[in-house]
mmCIF file of C-alpha atoms in Angstrom:
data_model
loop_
_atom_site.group_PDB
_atom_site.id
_atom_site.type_symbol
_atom_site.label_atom_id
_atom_site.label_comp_id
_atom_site.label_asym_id
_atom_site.label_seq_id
_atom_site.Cartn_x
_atom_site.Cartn_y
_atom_site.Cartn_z
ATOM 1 C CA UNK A 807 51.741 -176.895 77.849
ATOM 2 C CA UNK A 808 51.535 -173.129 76.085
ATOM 3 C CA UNK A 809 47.918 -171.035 76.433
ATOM 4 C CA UNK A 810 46.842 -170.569 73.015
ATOM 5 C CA UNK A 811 46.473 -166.803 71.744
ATOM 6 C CA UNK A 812 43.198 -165.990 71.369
ATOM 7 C CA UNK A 813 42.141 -164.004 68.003
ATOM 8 C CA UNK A 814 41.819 -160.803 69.562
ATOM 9 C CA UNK A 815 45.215 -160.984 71.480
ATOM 10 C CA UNK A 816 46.675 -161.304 67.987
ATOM 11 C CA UNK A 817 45.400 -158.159 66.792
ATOM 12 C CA UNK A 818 46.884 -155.888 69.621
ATOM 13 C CA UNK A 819 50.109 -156.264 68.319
ATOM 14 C CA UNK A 820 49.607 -155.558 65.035
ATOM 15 C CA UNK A 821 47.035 -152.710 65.980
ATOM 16 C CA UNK A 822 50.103 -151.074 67.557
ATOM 17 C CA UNK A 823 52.064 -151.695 64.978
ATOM 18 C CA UNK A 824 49.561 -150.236 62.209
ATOM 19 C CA UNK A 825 49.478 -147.036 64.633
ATOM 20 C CA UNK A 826 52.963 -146.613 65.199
ATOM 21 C CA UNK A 827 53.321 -147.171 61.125
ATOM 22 C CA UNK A 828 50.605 -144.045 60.895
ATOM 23 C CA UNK A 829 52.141 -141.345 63.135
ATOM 24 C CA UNK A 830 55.573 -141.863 62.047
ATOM 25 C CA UNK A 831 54.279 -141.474 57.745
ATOM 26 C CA UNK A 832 52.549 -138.523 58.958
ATOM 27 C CA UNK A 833 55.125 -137.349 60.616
ATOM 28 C CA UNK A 834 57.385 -137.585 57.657
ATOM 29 C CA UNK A 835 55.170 -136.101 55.186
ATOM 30 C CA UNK A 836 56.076 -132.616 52.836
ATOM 31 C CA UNK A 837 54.788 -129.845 55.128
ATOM 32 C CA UNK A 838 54.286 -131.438 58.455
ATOM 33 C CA UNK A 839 55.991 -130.890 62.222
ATOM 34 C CA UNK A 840 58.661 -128.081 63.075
ATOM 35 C CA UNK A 841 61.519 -126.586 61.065
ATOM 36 C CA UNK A 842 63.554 -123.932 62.193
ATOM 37 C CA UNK A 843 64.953 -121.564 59.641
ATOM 38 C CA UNK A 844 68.417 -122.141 58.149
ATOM 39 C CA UNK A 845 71.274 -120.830 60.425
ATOM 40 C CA UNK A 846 74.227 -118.932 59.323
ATOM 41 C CA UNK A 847 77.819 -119.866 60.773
ATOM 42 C CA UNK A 848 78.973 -116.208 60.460
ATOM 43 C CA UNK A 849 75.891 -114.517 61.899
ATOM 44 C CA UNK A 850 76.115 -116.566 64.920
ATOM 45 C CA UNK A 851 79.871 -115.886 65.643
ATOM 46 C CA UNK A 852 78.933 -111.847 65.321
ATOM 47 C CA UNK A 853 75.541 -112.528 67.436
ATOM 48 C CA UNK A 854 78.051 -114.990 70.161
ATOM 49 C CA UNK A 855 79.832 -111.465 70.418
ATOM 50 C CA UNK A 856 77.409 -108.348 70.398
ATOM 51 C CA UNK A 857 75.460 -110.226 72.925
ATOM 52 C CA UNK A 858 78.536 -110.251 75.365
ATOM 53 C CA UNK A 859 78.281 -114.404 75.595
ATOM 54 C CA UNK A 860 81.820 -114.564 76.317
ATOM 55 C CA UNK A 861 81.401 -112.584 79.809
ATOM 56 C CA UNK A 862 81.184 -116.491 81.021
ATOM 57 C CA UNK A 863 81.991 -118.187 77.807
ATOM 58 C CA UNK A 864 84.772 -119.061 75.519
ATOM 59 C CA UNK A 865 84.377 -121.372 72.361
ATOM 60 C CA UNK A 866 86.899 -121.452 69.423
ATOM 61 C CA UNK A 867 88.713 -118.162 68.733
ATOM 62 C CA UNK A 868 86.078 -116.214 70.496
ATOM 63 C CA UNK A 869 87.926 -116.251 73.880
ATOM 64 C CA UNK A 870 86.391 -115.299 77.631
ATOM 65 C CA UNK A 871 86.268 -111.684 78.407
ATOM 66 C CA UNK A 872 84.966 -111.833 82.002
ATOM 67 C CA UNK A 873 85.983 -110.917 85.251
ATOM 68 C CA UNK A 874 84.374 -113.756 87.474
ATOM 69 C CA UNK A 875 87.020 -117.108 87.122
ATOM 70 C CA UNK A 876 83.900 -119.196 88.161
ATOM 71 C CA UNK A 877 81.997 -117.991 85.297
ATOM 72 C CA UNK A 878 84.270 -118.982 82.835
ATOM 73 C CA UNK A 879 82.511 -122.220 80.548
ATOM 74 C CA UNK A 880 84.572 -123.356 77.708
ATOM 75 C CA UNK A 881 82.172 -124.773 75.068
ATOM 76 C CA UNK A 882 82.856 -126.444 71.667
ATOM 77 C CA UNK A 883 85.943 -128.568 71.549
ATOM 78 C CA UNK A 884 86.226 -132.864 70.643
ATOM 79 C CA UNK A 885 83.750 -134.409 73.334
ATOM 80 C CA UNK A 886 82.457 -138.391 73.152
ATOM 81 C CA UNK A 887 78.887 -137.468 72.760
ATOM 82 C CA UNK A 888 77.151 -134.613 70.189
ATOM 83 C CA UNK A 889 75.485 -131.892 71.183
ATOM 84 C CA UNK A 890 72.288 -132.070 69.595
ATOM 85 C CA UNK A 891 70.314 -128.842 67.900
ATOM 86 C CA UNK A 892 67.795 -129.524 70.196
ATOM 87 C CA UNK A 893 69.728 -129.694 73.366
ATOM 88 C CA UNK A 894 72.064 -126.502 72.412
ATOM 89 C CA UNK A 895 68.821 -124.451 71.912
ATOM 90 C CA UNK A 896 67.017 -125.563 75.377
ATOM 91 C CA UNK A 897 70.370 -124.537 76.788
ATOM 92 C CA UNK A 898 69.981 -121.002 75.414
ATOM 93 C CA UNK A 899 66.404 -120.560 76.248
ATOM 94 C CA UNK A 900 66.266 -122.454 79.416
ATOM 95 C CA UNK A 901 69.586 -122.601 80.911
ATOM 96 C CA UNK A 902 68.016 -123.824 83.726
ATOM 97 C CA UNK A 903 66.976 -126.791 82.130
ATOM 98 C CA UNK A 904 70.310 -128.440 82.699
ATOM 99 C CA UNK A 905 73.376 -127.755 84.364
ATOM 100 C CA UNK A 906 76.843 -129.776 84.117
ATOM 101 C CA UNK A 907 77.545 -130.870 87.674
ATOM 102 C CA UNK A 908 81.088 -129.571 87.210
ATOM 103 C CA UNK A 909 79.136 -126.151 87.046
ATOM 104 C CA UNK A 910 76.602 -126.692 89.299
ATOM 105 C CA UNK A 911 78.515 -125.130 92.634
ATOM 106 C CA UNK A 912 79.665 -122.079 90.600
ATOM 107 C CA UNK A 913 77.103 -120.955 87.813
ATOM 108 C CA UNK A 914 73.909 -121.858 89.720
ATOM 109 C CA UNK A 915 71.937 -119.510 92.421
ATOM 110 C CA UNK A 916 70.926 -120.955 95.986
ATOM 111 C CA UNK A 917 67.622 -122.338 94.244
ATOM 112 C CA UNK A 918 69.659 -124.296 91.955
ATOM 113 C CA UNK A 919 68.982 -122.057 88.926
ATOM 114 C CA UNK A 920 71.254 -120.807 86.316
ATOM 115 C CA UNK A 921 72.617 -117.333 86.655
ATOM 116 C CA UNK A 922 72.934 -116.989 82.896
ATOM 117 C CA UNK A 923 70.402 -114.206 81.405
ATOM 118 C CA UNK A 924 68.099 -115.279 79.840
ATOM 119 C CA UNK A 925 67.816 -113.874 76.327
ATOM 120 C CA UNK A 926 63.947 -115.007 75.251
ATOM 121 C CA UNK A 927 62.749 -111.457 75.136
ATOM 122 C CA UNK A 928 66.285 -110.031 73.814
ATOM 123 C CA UNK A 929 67.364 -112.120 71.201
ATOM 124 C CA UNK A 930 65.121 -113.043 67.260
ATOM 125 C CA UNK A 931 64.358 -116.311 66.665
ATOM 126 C CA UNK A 932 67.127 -115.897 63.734
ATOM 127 C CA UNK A 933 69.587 -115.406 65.883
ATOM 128 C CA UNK A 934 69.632 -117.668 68.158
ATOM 129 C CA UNK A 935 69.594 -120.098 65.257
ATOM 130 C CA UNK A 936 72.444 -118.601 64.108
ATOM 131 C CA UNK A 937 73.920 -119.023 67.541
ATOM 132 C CA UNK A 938 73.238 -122.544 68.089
ATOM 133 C CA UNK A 939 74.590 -123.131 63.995
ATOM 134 C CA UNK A 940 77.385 -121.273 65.361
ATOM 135 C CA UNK A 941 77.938 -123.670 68.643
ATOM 136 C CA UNK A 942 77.108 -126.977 66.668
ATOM 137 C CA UNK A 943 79.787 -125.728 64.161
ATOM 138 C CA UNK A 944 82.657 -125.877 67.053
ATOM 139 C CA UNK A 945 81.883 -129.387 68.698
ATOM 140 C CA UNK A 946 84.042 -132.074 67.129
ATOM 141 C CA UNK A 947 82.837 -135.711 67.706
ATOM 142 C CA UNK A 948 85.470 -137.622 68.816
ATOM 143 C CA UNK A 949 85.228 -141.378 70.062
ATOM 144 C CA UNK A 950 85.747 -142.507 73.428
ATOM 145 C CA UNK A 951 89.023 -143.751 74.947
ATOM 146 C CA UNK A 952 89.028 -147.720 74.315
ATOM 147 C CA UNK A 953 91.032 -150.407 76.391
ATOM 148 C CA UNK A 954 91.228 -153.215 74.390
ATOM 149 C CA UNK A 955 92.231 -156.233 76.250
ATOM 150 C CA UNK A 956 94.715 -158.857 74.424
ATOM 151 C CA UNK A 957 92.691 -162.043 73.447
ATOM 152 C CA UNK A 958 94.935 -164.491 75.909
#
């Protein structure tokens, strides 16, 4: 034997619904959330350099220039997953935020804290667009390794 729904228990459902419906229109209206401004490929590349990021990192043709071999973080290149605009700018900002446990031993302090610099106060908001357009612009997505099986 089933419980019947009751009237109101119907309408929770599509009250949620309705809301979700809401947010996400306004959301997607002309004029509302957070852009960034457009980033420049070429600008970045120059910024990557002037700012001495290769002192720890290499990415394309831009290759390391440091002394310390445990410093040394190759970015860009095929990889399964894509680096998202969002998580290549917290890493700038907040390198903190999240370190690669491949790096963890070597580019993180006793508190488990990046030793990158942070560049909030040095860097313009335009450039480190122009750095992460840069980065984004040297990630290839490739897809993962596959076994296939044979069928018998």
């Amino acid at each position: 034997m089933t419980t019947p729904i009751r009237p109101k228990q119907r309408l929770i459902p599509l009250g949620l619904f309705l809301a979700m419906l809401m947010f996400t229109s306004a959301c997607n209206q002309q004029g509302q959330g957070f852009a960034l401004p457009q980033g420049d490929i070429e600008s970045g590349n120059s910024t990557f350099i002037r700012l001495a990021c290769n002192e720890c990192h290499s990415v394309g043709e831009i290759k390391w220039g440091g002394n310390d071999e445990n410093m040394h973080i190759s970015l860009g290149g095929e990889t399964p997953t894509a680096m998202t605009y969002g998580e290549l700018v917290t890493s700038v900002i907040n390198p903190s935020h999240k370190i690669a446990k491949r790096y963890q031993e070597t580019t993180a302090d006793e508190a488990g804290n990046s030793k990158m610099r942070i560049y909030n106060e040095v860097m313009s908001v335009q450039e480190l667009v122009d750095i992460v357009t840069f980065l984004q612009s040297e990630y290839k997505l490739s897809p993962p390794p596959t076994n296939y099986y044979p069928p018998f």
